[in-house]
Amino acid sequence: MVRRYILQRLLHLLVILFGATFLSFALMHTVSTDTVDVLYTLNGNANAAVAAAKRASLGLDRTFLVQYGDWLWRILHGDMGNSFVSGEPVLTTILQKLPATMELMVLALLMTILAALPLGILAALHRDRFWDQAVRIFSFLGNAMPDFFTALLLLYLFAVHWHLFSFLDASRLPVLPALTLSIAMTAKSIRQVRAVFLDELSKTYVQAALVRGLPVNTVLLHYVLRSVLAPLLALLGVSAGSLLGGAAIVESIFLWDGIGKLAVDAILLRDYPVIQAYVIWMCVIYVGVNLLMDLLSAFLDPRVAERGSDQ
Amino acid sequence: MHRMERIWKELGMAVLIGSILLLGGCGTKEAAREKGKVFHYGTMAYGPAMQNAGLDPHDSYCGWSAVRYGVGETLFKFDQNMHVQPWVAESYKQMDDYTLEIRIRDTVTFSNGKPVTGEAVKKCLEDLMKRHDRAPHDLKIDRITAEGQKVTIHSKEKVPALINYLADPYGAIIDVDAGIKNRIAVGTGPYVAVHVDDKGIELKKNEKYWGEVKPKLDRIVVRSITDGDTLAMAMQSGELDAVQGLPYESLKNFSDASKYRISSCATSRVYQAAMNFKTPVLQDNRVRQAIVMAIDKQQFVHVLLNDNGEAAVGAFPVHTDFGKGLHVPSYDLEGARKLLAEAGYTEKDADGYVMKNGQPLSLRWLTYTSRQELPLLAEYAQSQLKKIGIKLNVNATDNYKDFLKRGEYDIYAQAMVTAPTGDPEYYLMSKIASGQPYNNGYYTNSRVDQLISQLHNTFDRSERNRLAIEIQQQVLDDNAVLYVSFLRMSFVMKKNVTGFAAHPSDYYEITPELDL
Amino acid sequence: MISSRKRRFQSCLVLVVLLLLSCLCWQWLVPFDPYAQDLGKALRPPDGVHLFGTDRYGRDLFSRVLAGGQLTVFSALAVVLTASVTGSLIGLICGYRPGKTATLLLRLADVFLAFPSMVFAIAVAGILGGGTFNAGIAIVLVAWPKYTRLACSTVLPLRHEPFIEAARMSGCTDGQILFQQILPLAVGPLAVTAALDVGTVIAELAGLSFLGLGTAPPAAEWGSMMSGSRNLLQSAPWTVLAPGLGIFLTVAVCQLFADALRDYVDEKG
């Protein structure tokens, strides 16, 4: 059952990736300026003949479908093209920067779990009382603060005020960028954690267990936590998406040399191969993380897989 | 329920304390003090986005990095007045309109110890012509001959500004035989690159430097920081010794003279607005002049740029030889209103915008946001033009090239360096001459065209300057382009930094004089 | 209990209406012209005359925050409405009429769902160019599948419920059944999701503004006001905090409303 489920999900992944490649490629062709326009006017100097030659050498003078087919074929062979700007193979560049972004993501997810879970439970246990309201206000704040604002605020406090952050030491853990991301993330998920727990706590088996005199923590840790694990894992999978998006902004501010910063630079320069590779890789990671979360919940609770393969 | 609450509260506290510890742990800086004099430099101007992440001058804009960070030196350099002075070259002689003879200094050596000979320079320039994208079109070199310390350049056509072009950073002299390894070229400058990547450059002292002033620092770390706020905070935190490219607003945070020093200097980067002559209402010179008269350049520079600029008259700064003696209509709202009335805009609509034949006067102002001053200018112009009854629709988009291509604009405001090589021809040729792809206003004036072609064929400096001024005055009389202000660039440094000064060319940053 | 939830819902509704009204009627509420520049009064800190201080053009920030509400809140609402209505309709139809087309549409939704939303928004806005409209489109494109999934999963089990069968027997058209019988049952969770989305969309639009891909500078929009003044965070913090307050209040009102709505719907269900 579980194996069929996995196969099905992998097939699903392929369909999604095909759609994603087509979509990201098609988008690039809806605008009338191309990379060459950008490349040769950035600093004011340009020459029509040079531009035309560059255009031909990049293959930008061919029709859309030919370019797409060619591109897809090469991607299937592990060649994501060369950056229009640096000339380096895109795949190499991405693989170089990927670990940094993954490190940031994992740390941010961890911090989110560590903060959202206890705070959400706290709010659920104290429904409509002080802690619940405090958590609620935190959630408003976290949701209202754009990523860049949180980032600048933290940077100001930790770097300028308390001298606790080094800009130049690259060996550090990305604690501040991860904190920035996890503040927004925690604000979003804390409400859902609270809702999930409230829902579970009101169920008869919990009430019955409590009435029978089982210690509350035993009930909470052994029964409630286990049964809310699946929705929580799904929640985490979905949050990975906004983490990836937020990474673009946060990495630029904190000088974290990952994929997000790469993408922002590439967009500025209309470096198509890099933008396309970025979109595809983000999809792979996002879908991959979600797949992992699904499999994990299927492993923890086989009923999920049964339900899943019916769809 | 009570115990449960307590446990969760304790857990919450533990998380809080844990994260504080985590933050504290990451904050402990590299305790070991580095040996010798080390200079940490943060810049906005380096990186893949600027196409200068590398030190090979023959690769797009990497020459800028080579010259800026003291690795490469060009045959000629610019002084504070943007006059060409010999550098690696000792002297030059214009043999005829097509032949230039350059003598190389006897004492110059590459950082690997090899002497810079005429042959080495020839090889370098040939490699430049072969590999660089812009240089061949500027230099138009037919062939090069070398003999001893003498290099002779034979041109395909007349290139009066040839020595200016040779002072462009792409002309940095490198040892071609040594090759390019990991983006590092072997130059003649006071510092030698140790490591180069997209994030920055690490340099060490060139022990064999040929110049009289020897480099004083043991190590220099150049770090690319492309976000203005991050850059400002990195400087404030004390980790950097100097920074380049701070946003104007951040400069206020460094006004404490007991801690910081600011070196600034006007450049030839101009903020200009070209009128689109294809727009019917703008074909009336009175309307164009009214627009020019409605902009208070002094106030714009003073308030919105915090005096980090210089009000402009023509395309080139007043202190250059080809920017003097120009005149434009002065700021005068009343005069502007009168001109509009003369042009037939006598009625007014409900919102106070002037009308002619029932049509309100409304214009589209196209600009982009990647230069922080341009949106400021757009918003300022919008409010000023409203005062004389012109409705300005601002379109500030980084997709501006789409709009340019489709011609969907009446005024196009942009920033550009007008005299990167201390010579006026390039700007006038590409932005003002009729039918040029970058003449975004489609401005044509046969007198201007004739003067520009005359400029193209004139070698005499003072005659070139005179022509450039005459051309600009005609452009200004036609109110074809509104020149608002020039950028003033600033370096902020710690008080103990010496020998670090902004240069009008924007090419020279790290020099042998730099010290801590 | 019942009445307290209803009361809370009603008071939150009043808050929402107040917010929308202030966004709509800012012309009558502002003490100064939000677009009138007076460079002589640039960057004044908050005082009795200028409640929130002035920005670098000497414009009154209180007036600008009020004026900015219209563009910010209504563009966010437009984005959420477009995404939720389109998404829900597709979802309803897919759930009610499963088949090849429905499968295709759901797979399409999956493709869009596979894009992390901000990543896709950055890519789309980066490609189409910035501006409120393009940024909005970018966010709509990634927001709709969520509603499709939700609507579809609500409708799917209802399809064979006796009361639907009964409606069908009595000659109701599919459209009637969908809109009269099924929609009212699905609308609760959809509305809650939408209300929560408003705040997220405002923050996402602000993020795009930071990257230079959102609303272009001259317009008053909270996110772009914040990102446009971020250099002033240290020297004139009020320029950043004033629009931030606008975002905070809006997000708070939307979430309170969503919570109240959820409780109210739960109770009715």
PDB file of N, CA and C in Angstrom, chain A residues 222-266:
ATOM      1  N   HIS A 222       1.442  11.478  24.715  1.00  0.00           N
ATOM      2  CA  HIS A 222       1.293  10.148  24.131  1.00  0.00           C
ATOM      3  C   HIS A 222       0.157  10.052  23.147  1.00  0.00           C
ATOM      4  N   TYR A 223      -0.903  10.794  23.392  1.00  0.00           N
ATOM      5  CA  TYR A 223      -2.063  10.626  22.514  1.00  0.00           C
ATOM      6  C   TYR A 223      -2.290  11.830  21.617  1.00  0.00           C
ATOM      7  N   VAL A 224      -2.395  12.983  22.278  1.00  0.00           N
ATOM      8  CA  VAL A 224      -2.761  14.175  21.496  1.00  0.00           C
ATOM      9  C   VAL A 224      -1.682  14.517  20.473  1.00  0.00           C
ATOM     10  N   LEU A 225      -0.447  14.584  20.951  1.00  0.00           N
ATOM     11  CA  LEU A 225       0.647  14.981  20.066  1.00  0.00           C
ATOM     12  C   LEU A 225       0.738  14.045  18.873  1.00  0.00           C
ATOM     13  N   ARG A 226       0.557  12.740  19.141  1.00  0.00           N
ATOM     14  CA  ARG A 226       0.689  11.789  18.053  1.00  0.00           C
ATOM     15  C   ARG A 226      -0.413  11.981  17.018  1.00  0.00           C
ATOM     16  N   SER A 227      -1.609  12.233  17.488  1.00  0.00           N
ATOM     17  CA  SER A 227      -2.685  12.317  16.512  1.00  0.00           C
ATOM     18  C   SER A 227      -2.700  13.655  15.764  1.00  0.00           C
ATOM     19  N   VAL A 228      -2.057  14.670  16.323  1.00  0.00           N
ATOM     20  CA  VAL A 228      -2.024  15.929  15.578  1.00  0.00           C
ATOM     21  C   VAL A 228      -0.770  16.032  14.725  1.00  0.00           C
ATOM     22  N   LEU A 229       0.074  14.982  14.760  1.00  0.00           N
ATOM     23  CA  LEU A 229       1.337  15.047  14.045  1.00  0.00           C
ATOM     24  C   LEU A 229       1.135  15.213  12.537  1.00  0.00           C
ATOM     25  N   ALA A 230       0.168  14.477  12.000  1.00  0.00           N
ATOM     26  CA  ALA A 230      -0.036  14.530  10.549  1.00  0.00           C
ATOM     27  C   ALA A 230      -0.401  15.935  10.071  1.00  0.00           C
ATOM     28  N   PRO A 231      -1.427  16.555  10.645  1.00  0.00           N
ATOM     29  CA  PRO A 231      -1.718  17.919  10.193  1.00  0.00           C
ATOM     30  C   PRO A 231      -0.556  18.882  10.424  1.00  0.00           C
ATOM     31  N   LEU A 232       0.187  18.672  11.514  1.00  0.00           N
ATOM     32  CA  LEU A 232       1.321  19.567  11.764  1.00  0.00           C
ATOM     33  C   LEU A 232       2.415  19.399  10.722  1.00  0.00           C
ATOM     34  N   LEU A 233       2.682  18.148  10.338  1.00  0.00           N
ATOM     35  CA  LEU A 233       3.702  17.904   9.314  1.00  0.00           C
ATOM     36  C   LEU A 233       3.281  18.527   7.997  1.00  0.00           C
ATOM     37  N   ALA A 234       1.990  18.385   7.658  1.00  0.00           N
ATOM     38  CA  ALA A 234       1.499  18.977   6.413  1.00  0.00           C
ATOM     39  C   ALA A 234       1.683  20.487   6.461  1.00  0.00           C
ATOM     40  N   LEU A 235       1.399  21.045   7.620  1.00  0.00           N
ATOM     41  CA  LEU A 235       1.544  22.484   7.809  1.00  0.00           C
ATOM     42  C   LEU A 235       2.985  22.923   7.551  1.00  0.00           C
ATOM     43  N   LEU A 236       3.917  22.146   8.092  1.00  0.00           N
ATOM     44  CA  LEU A 236       5.332  22.448   7.908  1.00  0.00           C
ATOM     45  C   LEU A 236       5.710  22.404   6.441  1.00  0.00           C
ATOM     46  N   GLY A 237       5.187  21.385   5.743  1.00  0.00           N
ATOM     47  CA  GLY A 237       5.488  21.255   4.317  1.00  0.00           C
ATOM     48  C   GLY A 237       5.056  22.485   3.564  1.00  0.00           C
ATOM     49  N   VAL A 238       3.846  22.950   3.863  1.00  0.00           N
ATOM     50  CA  VAL A 238       3.338  24.127   3.172  1.00  0.00           C
ATOM     51  C   VAL A 238       4.170  25.362   3.537  1.00  0.00           C
ATOM     52  N   SER A 239       4.581  25.443   4.809  1.00  0.00           N
ATOM     53  CA  SER A 239       5.363  26.625   5.210  1.00  0.00           C
ATOM     54  C   SER A 239       6.692  26.693   4.485  1.00  0.00           C
ATOM     55  N   ALA A 240       7.207  25.510   4.086  1.00  0.00           N
ATOM     56  CA  ALA A 240       8.495  25.515   3.380  1.00  0.00           C
ATOM     57  C   ALA A 240       8.429  26.451   2.184  1.00  0.00           C
ATOM     58  N   GLY A 241       7.253  26.552   1.572  1.00  0.00           N
ATOM     59  CA  GLY A 241       7.093  27.434   0.412  1.00  0.00           C
ATOM     60  C   GLY A 241       7.361  28.878   0.742  1.00  0.00           C
ATOM     61  N   SER A 242       6.726  29.359   1.815  1.00  0.00           N
ATOM     62  CA  SER A 242       6.941  30.782   2.112  1.00  0.00           C
ATOM     63  C   SER A 242       8.353  31.003   2.637  1.00  0.00           C
ATOM     64  N   LEU A 243       8.934  29.965   3.250  1.00  0.00           N
ATOM     65  CA  LEU A 243      10.342  30.088   3.668  1.00  0.00           C
ATOM     66  C   LEU A 243      11.232  30.323   2.463  1.00  0.00           C
ATOM     67  N   LEU A 244      10.989  29.541   1.402  1.00  0.00           N
ATOM     68  CA  LEU A 244      11.826  29.668   0.210  1.00  0.00           C
ATOM     69  C   LEU A 244      11.690  31.050  -0.396  1.00  0.00           C
ATOM     70  N   GLY A 245      10.452  31.566  -0.428  1.00  0.00           N
ATOM     71  CA  GLY A 245      10.243  32.893  -0.986  1.00  0.00           C
ATOM     72  C   GLY A 245      10.883  33.957  -0.128  1.00  0.00           C
ATOM     73  N   GLY A 246      10.670  33.843   1.179  1.00  0.00           N
ATOM     74  CA  GLY A 246      11.242  34.824   2.092  1.00  0.00           C
ATOM     75  C   GLY A 246      12.758  34.820   2.041  1.00  0.00           C
ATOM     76  N   ALA A 247      13.324  33.650   1.727  1.00  0.00           N
ATOM     77  CA  ALA A 247      14.775  33.541   1.689  1.00  0.00           C
ATOM     78  C   ALA A 247      15.371  34.535   0.703  1.00  0.00           C
ATOM     79  N   ALA A 248      14.657  34.804  -0.399  1.00  0.00           N
ATOM     80  CA  ALA A 248      15.190  35.718  -1.410  1.00  0.00           C
ATOM     81  C   ALA A 248      15.463  37.083  -0.793  1.00  0.00           C
ATOM     82  N   ILE A 249      14.523  37.563   0.004  1.00  0.00           N
ATOM     83  CA  ILE A 249      14.666  38.886   0.608  1.00  0.00           C
ATOM     84  C   ILE A 249      15.698  38.853   1.731  1.00  0.00           C
ATOM     85  N   VAL A 250      15.550  37.863   2.595  1.00  0.00           N
ATOM     86  CA  VAL A 250      16.381  37.808   3.788  1.00  0.00           C
ATOM     87  C   VAL A 250      17.855  37.569   3.444  1.00  0.00           C
ATOM     88  N   GLU A 251      18.091  36.707   2.458  1.00  0.00           N
ATOM     89  CA  GLU A 251      19.479  36.432   2.079  1.00  0.00           C
ATOM     90  C   GLU A 251      20.163  37.689   1.563  1.00  0.00           C
ATOM     91  N   SER A 252      19.401  38.521   0.821  1.00  0.00           N
ATOM     92  CA  SER A 252      20.011  39.749   0.296  1.00  0.00           C
ATOM     93  C   SER A 252      20.416  40.668   1.432  1.00  0.00           C
ATOM     94  N   ILE A 253      19.575  40.759   2.448  1.00  0.00           N
ATOM     95  CA  ILE A 253      19.873  41.686   3.533  1.00  0.00           C
ATOM     96  C   ILE A 253      21.015  41.179   4.409  1.00  0.00           C
ATOM     97  N   PHE A 254      21.006  39.881   4.709  1.00  0.00           N
ATOM     98  CA  PHE A 254      22.017  39.353   5.632  1.00  0.00           C
ATOM     99  C   PHE A 254      23.270  38.851   4.918  1.00  0.00           C
ATOM    100  N   LEU A 255      23.386  39.122   3.632  1.00  0.00           N
ATOM    101  CA  LEU A 255      24.552  38.685   2.870  1.00  0.00           C
ATOM    102  C   LEU A 255      24.758  37.181   2.969  1.00  0.00           C
ATOM    103  N   TRP A 256      23.661  36.443   3.033  1.00  0.00           N
ATOM    104  CA  TRP A 256      23.782  34.982   3.073  1.00  0.00           C
ATOM    105  C   TRP A 256      23.831  34.506   1.639  1.00  0.00           C
ATOM    106  N   ASP A 257      24.922  33.854   1.258  1.00  0.00           N
ATOM    107  CA  ASP A 257      25.164  33.588  -0.141  1.00  0.00           C
ATOM    108  C   ASP A 257      24.434  32.338  -0.622  1.00  0.00           C
ATOM    109  N   GLY A 258      23.115  32.425  -0.718  1.00  0.00           N
ATOM    110  CA  GLY A 258      22.340  31.260  -1.127  1.00  0.00           C
ATOM    111  C   GLY A 258      21.618  31.497  -2.435  1.00  0.00           C
ATOM    112  N   ILE A 259      20.644  30.605  -2.687  1.00  0.00           N
ATOM    113  CA  ILE A 259      19.930  30.649  -3.960  1.00  0.00           C
ATOM    114  C   ILE A 259      19.028  31.870  -4.074  1.00  0.00           C
ATOM    115  N   GLY A 260      18.465  32.308  -2.954  1.00  0.00           N
ATOM    116  CA  GLY A 260      17.552  33.444  -2.990  1.00  0.00           C
ATOM    117  C   GLY A 260      18.235  34.700  -3.500  1.00  0.00           C
ATOM    118  N   LYS A 261      19.411  34.941  -2.978  1.00  0.00           N
ATOM    119  CA  LYS A 261      20.173  36.116  -3.399  1.00  0.00           C
ATOM    120  C   LYS A 261      20.539  35.988  -4.880  1.00  0.00           C
ATOM    121  N   LEU A 262      20.909  34.781  -5.249  1.00  0.00           N
ATOM    122  CA  LEU A 262      21.237  34.506  -6.652  1.00  0.00           C
ATOM    123  C   LEU A 262      20.055  34.876  -7.545  1.00  0.00           C
ATOM    124  N   ALA A 263      18.844  34.479  -7.112  1.00  0.00           N
ATOM    125  CA  ALA A 263      17.657  34.721  -7.925  1.00  0.00           C
ATOM    126  C   ALA A 263      17.357  36.209  -8.042  1.00  0.00           C
ATOM    127  N   VAL A 264      17.496  36.930  -6.946  1.00  0.00           N
ATOM    128  CA  VAL A 264      17.212  38.358  -6.980  1.00  0.00           C
ATOM    129  C   VAL A 264      18.161  39.056  -7.962  1.00  0.00           C
ATOM    130  N   ASP A 265      19.440  38.704  -7.892  1.00  0.00           N
ATOM    131  CA  ASP A 265      20.403  39.281  -8.836  1.00  0.00           C
ATOM    132  C   ASP A 265      20.043  38.906 -10.272  1.00  0.00           C
ATOM    133  N   ALA A 266      19.653  37.640 -10.453  1.00  0.00           N
ATOM    134  CA  ALA A 266      19.354  37.163 -11.806  1.00  0.00           C
ATOM    135  C   ALA A 266      18.137  37.877 -12.380  1.00  0.00           C
TER     136      ALA A 266
END
